[in-house]
């Protein structure tokens, strides 16, 4: 559903890609590990093509982008998905109160969805607990049909994986 566009701290030259995606009426997912002026340049490029906000996902590293970067994105695109990944150090088993507090803080900055790796230790328990607490979740790291079916049954907002690998297994 999403066509990926990788952004970096180098000069962003994505106009041709955005133009094509817009013409094809596709959604776009930006994987961001950038900050400051690079975010502004990306947002300006996206604005030129007037993507409907529901067709935009900003997938970011919170450590790189920070609260200010998230707020820049959500100010420009309040209805776009702003997603960040929960690393293996963040699980319900270790400290559920602290984890939920951190996620609430990220939501207050504008993060709207959290991605969990299917391969992460304690994945299922963490997913169920966070889902039951109202967090919007994505499952990533799906690499075979069994995991894909298991992931579907959990009813996340989205699932990401390598479909070439899934189809082979």
PDB file of C-alpha atoms in Angstrom:
ATOM      1  CA  UNK A   1       0.000   0.000   0.000  1.00  0.00           C
ATOM      2  CA  UNK A   2       2.806   2.378   0.811  1.00  0.00           C
ATOM      3  CA  UNK A   3       5.634   3.114  -1.534  1.00  0.00           C
ATOM      4  CA  UNK A   4       8.754   3.792   0.489  1.00  0.00           C
ATOM      5  CA  UNK A   5      10.920   6.853   0.027  1.00  0.00           C
ATOM      6  CA  UNK A   6      14.141   6.920   2.034  1.00  0.00           C
ATOM      7  CA  UNK A   7      15.169  10.352   3.340  1.00  0.00           C
ATOM      8  CA  UNK A   8      18.579  11.189   4.755  1.00  0.00           C
ATOM      9  CA  UNK A   9      20.494  14.214   5.951  1.00  0.00           C
ATOM     10  CA  UNK A  10      21.740  14.638   2.378  1.00  0.00           C
ATOM     11  CA  UNK A  11      19.906  16.987   0.049  1.00  0.00           C
ATOM     12  CA  UNK A  12      16.430  15.579  -0.601  1.00  0.00           C
ATOM     13  CA  UNK A  13      15.711  15.046  -4.283  1.00  0.00           C
ATOM     14  CA  UNK A  14      12.424  13.167  -4.275  1.00  0.00           C
ATOM     15  CA  UNK A  15      10.268  15.309  -6.555  1.00  0.00           C
ATOM     16  CA  UNK A  16      10.120  12.741  -9.386  1.00  0.00           C
ATOM     17  CA  UNK A  17       9.111   9.966  -6.998  1.00  0.00           C
ATOM     18  CA  UNK A  18       6.441  12.077  -5.307  1.00  0.00           C
ATOM     19  CA  UNK A  19       5.098  13.247  -8.660  1.00  0.00           C
ATOM     20  CA  UNK A  20       4.747   9.648  -9.877  1.00  0.00           C
ATOM     21  CA  UNK A  21       3.118   8.447  -6.640  1.00  0.00           C
ATOM     22  CA  UNK A  22       0.652  11.326  -6.773  1.00  0.00           C
ATOM     23  CA  UNK A  23      -0.232  10.573 -10.420  1.00  0.00           C
ATOM     24  CA  UNK A  24      -0.790   6.900  -9.553  1.00  0.00           C
ATOM     25  CA  UNK A  25      -2.905   7.856  -6.502  1.00  0.00           C
ATOM     26  CA  UNK A  26      -0.595   5.881  -4.186  1.00  0.00           C
ATOM     27  CA  UNK A  27       0.171   6.299  -0.531  1.00  0.00           C
ATOM     28  CA  UNK A  28       3.678   7.102   0.636  1.00  0.00           C
ATOM     29  CA  UNK A  29       5.691   6.078   3.687  1.00  0.00           C
ATOM     30  CA  UNK A  30       8.767   8.094   4.637  1.00  0.00           C
ATOM     31  CA  UNK A  31      11.386   6.411   6.834  1.00  0.00           C
ATOM     32  CA  UNK A  32      12.973   9.259   8.751  1.00  0.00           C
ATOM     33  CA  UNK A  33      16.168   9.380  10.737  1.00  0.00           C
ATOM     34  CA  UNK A  34      16.707  13.059  10.080  1.00  0.00           C
ATOM     35  CA  UNK A  35      16.268  16.268  12.009  1.00  0.00           C
ATOM     36  CA  UNK A  36      15.979  20.023  11.709  1.00  0.00           C
ATOM     37  CA  UNK A  37      16.289  21.569   8.271  1.00  0.00           C
ATOM     38  CA  UNK A  38      16.021  18.188   6.504  1.00  0.00           C
ATOM     39  CA  UNK A  39      12.541  17.678   7.960  1.00  0.00           C
ATOM     40  CA  UNK A  40      11.515  21.121   6.743  1.00  0.00           C
ATOM     41  CA  UNK A  41      12.801  20.334   3.217  1.00  0.00           C
ATOM     42  CA  UNK A  42      10.947  17.021   3.181  1.00  0.00           C
ATOM     43  CA  UNK A  43       7.703  18.647   4.335  1.00  0.00           C
ATOM     44  CA  UNK A  44       8.078  21.326   1.657  1.00  0.00           C
ATOM     45  CA  UNK A  45       8.576  18.652  -1.027  1.00  0.00           C
ATOM     46  CA  UNK A  46       5.505  16.712   0.139  1.00  0.00           C
ATOM     47  CA  UNK A  47       3.435  19.927   0.217  1.00  0.00           C
ATOM     48  CA  UNK A  48       4.227  20.626  -3.451  1.00  0.00           C
ATOM     49  CA  UNK A  49       2.279  17.520  -4.472  1.00  0.00           C
ATOM     50  CA  UNK A  50      -0.662  17.983  -2.086  1.00  0.00           C
ATOM     51  CA  UNK A  51      -0.930  14.371  -0.953  1.00  0.00           C
ATOM     52  CA  UNK A  52      -4.111  13.636   0.980  1.00  0.00           C
ATOM     53  CA  UNK A  53      -2.981  13.327   4.589  1.00  0.00           C
ATOM     54  CA  UNK A  54      -4.567   9.899   5.017  1.00  0.00           C
ATOM     55  CA  UNK A  55      -2.140   8.630   2.356  1.00  0.00           C
ATOM     56  CA  UNK A  56       1.003   9.697   4.228  1.00  0.00           C
ATOM     57  CA  UNK A  57       2.930   7.783   6.882  1.00  0.00           C
ATOM     58  CA  UNK A  58       6.018   9.203   8.561  1.00  0.00           C
ATOM     59  CA  UNK A  59       7.950   6.257  10.035  1.00  0.00           C
ATOM     60  CA  UNK A  60      10.570   7.778  12.290  1.00  0.00           C
ATOM     61  CA  UNK A  61      13.276   7.111  14.813  1.00  0.00           C
ATOM     62  CA  UNK A  62      12.145   9.125  17.804  1.00  0.00           C
ATOM     63  CA  UNK A  63      15.729   9.352  19.065  1.00  0.00           C
ATOM     64  CA  UNK A  64      16.787  11.119  15.840  1.00  0.00           C
ATOM     65  CA  UNK A  65      13.755  13.273  15.136  1.00  0.00           C
ATOM     66  CA  UNK A  66      12.923  14.188  18.743  1.00  0.00           C
ATOM     67  CA  UNK A  67       9.800  15.936  20.045  1.00  0.00           C
ATOM     68  CA  UNK A  68      10.446  19.074  17.992  1.00  0.00           C
ATOM     69  CA  UNK A  69      10.680  17.082  14.746  1.00  0.00           C
ATOM     70  CA  UNK A  70       7.478  15.168  15.529  1.00  0.00           C
ATOM     71  CA  UNK A  71       5.713  18.457  16.250  1.00  0.00           C
ATOM     72  CA  UNK A  72       6.963  19.928  12.946  1.00  0.00           C
ATOM     73  CA  UNK A  73       5.514  16.954  11.094  1.00  0.00           C
ATOM     74  CA  UNK A  74       2.178  16.934  12.926  1.00  0.00           C
ATOM     75  CA  UNK A  75       1.787  20.699  12.530  1.00  0.00           C
ATOM     76  CA  UNK A  76       2.111  20.326   8.764  1.00  0.00           C
ATOM     77  CA  UNK A  77       0.210  17.009   8.495  1.00  0.00           C
ATOM     78  CA  UNK A  78      -2.058  16.539  11.525  1.00  0.00           C
ATOM     79  CA  UNK A  79      -4.002  13.667   9.920  1.00  0.00           C
ATOM     80  CA  UNK A  80      -1.005  11.697   8.623  1.00  0.00           C
ATOM     81  CA  UNK A  81       0.214   8.593  10.442  1.00  0.00           C
ATOM     82  CA  UNK A  82       3.294   9.305  12.553  1.00  0.00           C
ATOM     83  CA  UNK A  83       4.833   5.988  13.561  1.00  0.00           C
ATOM     84  CA  UNK A  84       7.844   5.047  15.648  1.00  0.00           C
ATOM     85  CA  UNK A  85       9.370   1.681  16.500  1.00  0.00           C
ATOM     86  CA  UNK A  86       9.557   0.173  19.952  1.00  0.00           C
ATOM     87  CA  UNK A  87      13.003  -1.288  20.397  1.00  0.00           C
ATOM     88  CA  UNK A  88      13.703  -4.621  22.064  1.00  0.00           C
ATOM     89  CA  UNK A  89      14.532  -2.811  25.319  1.00  0.00           C
ATOM     90  CA  UNK A  90      10.902  -1.682  25.582  1.00  0.00           C
ATOM     91  CA  UNK A  91       8.657  -4.523  26.669  1.00  0.00           C
ATOM     92  CA  UNK A  92       5.787  -4.982  29.066  1.00  0.00           C
ATOM     93  CA  UNK A  93       7.713  -7.564  31.115  1.00  0.00           C
ATOM     94  CA  UNK A  94      10.514  -5.167  32.041  1.00  0.00           C
ATOM     95  CA  UNK A  95       8.514  -2.193  33.278  1.00  0.00           C
ATOM     96  CA  UNK A  96       4.900  -1.852  32.114  1.00  0.00           C
ATOM     97  CA  UNK A  97       4.228   1.432  33.912  1.00  0.00           C
ATOM     98  CA  UNK A  98       7.335   3.108  32.471  1.00  0.00           C
ATOM     99  CA  UNK A  99       6.634   1.803  28.955  1.00  0.00           C
ATOM    100  CA  UNK A 100       3.055   3.089  28.957  1.00  0.00           C
ATOM    101  CA  UNK A 101       4.241   6.425  30.342  1.00  0.00           C
ATOM    102  CA  UNK A 102       6.843   6.759  27.558  1.00  0.00           C
ATOM    103  CA  UNK A 103       4.255   5.931  24.894  1.00  0.00           C
ATOM    104  CA  UNK A 104       1.789   8.459  26.323  1.00  0.00           C
ATOM    105  CA  UNK A 105       4.538  11.088  26.218  1.00  0.00           C
ATOM    106  CA  UNK A 106       5.311  10.220  22.568  1.00  0.00           C
ATOM    107  CA  UNK A 107       1.592  10.482  21.778  1.00  0.00           C
ATOM    108  CA  UNK A 108       1.517  13.935  23.385  1.00  0.00           C
ATOM    109  CA  UNK A 109       4.235  14.982  20.901  1.00  0.00           C
ATOM    110  CA  UNK A 110       2.144  13.663  17.988  1.00  0.00           C
ATOM    111  CA  UNK A 111       3.164  10.017  17.495  1.00  0.00           C
ATOM    112  CA  UNK A 112       0.000   8.185  16.459  1.00  0.00           C
ATOM    113  CA  UNK A 113       1.197   4.588  15.973  1.00  0.00           C
ATOM    114  CA  UNK A 114       3.850   2.308  17.453  1.00  0.00           C
ATOM    115  CA  UNK A 115       5.548  -0.563  15.611  1.00  0.00           C
ATOM    116  CA  UNK A 116       6.535  -3.764  17.385  1.00  0.00           C
ATOM    117  CA  UNK A 117       8.778  -6.423  15.893  1.00  0.00           C
ATOM    118  CA  UNK A 118       7.167  -9.848  15.766  1.00  0.00           C
ATOM    119  CA  UNK A 119      10.596 -11.301  16.609  1.00  0.00           C
ATOM    120  CA  UNK A 120      10.973  -9.209  19.774  1.00  0.00           C
ATOM    121  CA  UNK A 121      11.112 -11.171  23.024  1.00  0.00           C
ATOM    122  CA  UNK A 122       7.745 -10.942  24.777  1.00  0.00           C
ATOM    123  CA  UNK A 123       6.105  -9.634  21.588  1.00  0.00           C
ATOM    124  CA  UNK A 124       2.648 -11.172  22.060  1.00  0.00           C
ATOM    125  CA  UNK A 125       2.245 -10.101  25.690  1.00  0.00           C
ATOM    126  CA  UNK A 126       3.494  -6.588  24.905  1.00  0.00           C
ATOM    127  CA  UNK A 127       1.202  -6.299  21.870  1.00  0.00           C
ATOM    128  CA  UNK A 128      -1.895  -7.459  23.745  1.00  0.00           C
ATOM    129  CA  UNK A 129      -1.225  -5.232  26.755  1.00  0.00           C
ATOM    130  CA  UNK A 130      -0.610  -2.126  24.639  1.00  0.00           C
ATOM    131  CA  UNK A 131      -3.572  -2.861  22.392  1.00  0.00           C
ATOM    132  CA  UNK A 132      -5.827  -3.295  25.436  1.00  0.00           C
ATOM    133  CA  UNK A 133      -4.602   0.105  26.646  1.00  0.00           C
ATOM    134  CA  UNK A 134      -5.719   1.784  23.418  1.00  0.00           C
ATOM    135  CA  UNK A 135      -2.399   2.198  21.606  1.00  0.00           C
ATOM    136  CA  UNK A 136      -2.482   2.046  17.791  1.00  0.00           C
ATOM    137  CA  UNK A 137      -0.010  -0.675  16.757  1.00  0.00           C
ATOM    138  CA  UNK A 138       1.830  -1.967  13.713  1.00  0.00           C
ATOM    139  CA  UNK A 139       3.493  -5.379  13.602  1.00  0.00           C
ATOM    140  CA  UNK A 140       6.719  -5.584  11.628  1.00  0.00           C
ATOM    141  CA  UNK A 141       9.335  -8.251  11.045  1.00  0.00           C
ATOM    142  CA  UNK A 142       6.952 -10.708   9.379  1.00  0.00           C
ATOM    143  CA  UNK A 143       8.963 -13.175   7.297  1.00  0.00           C
ATOM    144  CA  UNK A 144       6.757 -16.217   6.747  1.00  0.00           C
ATOM    145  CA  UNK A 145       3.105 -17.211   6.257  1.00  0.00           C
ATOM    146  CA  UNK A 146       2.614 -18.563   9.775  1.00  0.00           C
ATOM    147  CA  UNK A 147       3.789 -15.303  11.355  1.00  0.00           C
ATOM    148  CA  UNK A 148       1.678 -13.361   8.859  1.00  0.00           C
ATOM    149  CA  UNK A 149      -1.467 -15.306   9.804  1.00  0.00           C
ATOM    150  CA  UNK A 150      -0.654 -14.985  13.521  1.00  0.00           C
ATOM    151  CA  UNK A 151      -0.189 -11.233  13.041  1.00  0.00           C
ATOM    152  CA  UNK A 152      -3.502 -10.850  11.196  1.00  0.00           C
ATOM    153  CA  UNK A 153      -5.331 -12.564  14.058  1.00  0.00           C
ATOM    154  CA  UNK A 154      -4.027  -9.932  16.495  1.00  0.00           C
ATOM    155  CA  UNK A 155      -5.753  -7.246  14.368  1.00  0.00           C
ATOM    156  CA  UNK A 156      -3.037  -4.558  14.290  1.00  0.00           C
ATOM    157  CA  UNK A 157      -3.546  -1.333  12.343  1.00  0.00           C
ATOM    158  CA  UNK A 158      -0.854  -2.438   9.909  1.00  0.00           C
ATOM    159  CA  UNK A 159       1.595  -5.243   9.206  1.00  0.00           C
ATOM    160  CA  UNK A 160       4.959  -4.921   7.476  1.00  0.00           C
ATOM    161  CA  UNK A 161       7.229  -7.636   6.227  1.00  0.00           C
ATOM    162  CA  UNK A 162       9.171  -9.024   3.319  1.00  0.00           C
ATOM    163  CA  UNK A 163       6.510 -10.510   1.053  1.00  0.00           C
ATOM    164  CA  UNK A 164       9.049 -12.257  -1.167  1.00  0.00           C
ATOM    165  CA  UNK A 165      10.124 -14.229   1.888  1.00  0.00           C
ATOM    166  CA  UNK A 166       6.525 -14.769   3.038  1.00  0.00           C
ATOM    167  CA  UNK A 167       5.503 -16.225  -0.325  1.00  0.00           C
ATOM    168  CA  UNK A 168       8.492 -18.582  -0.378  1.00  0.00           C
ATOM    169  CA  UNK A 169       7.829 -20.006   3.107  1.00  0.00           C
TER     170      UNK A 169
END
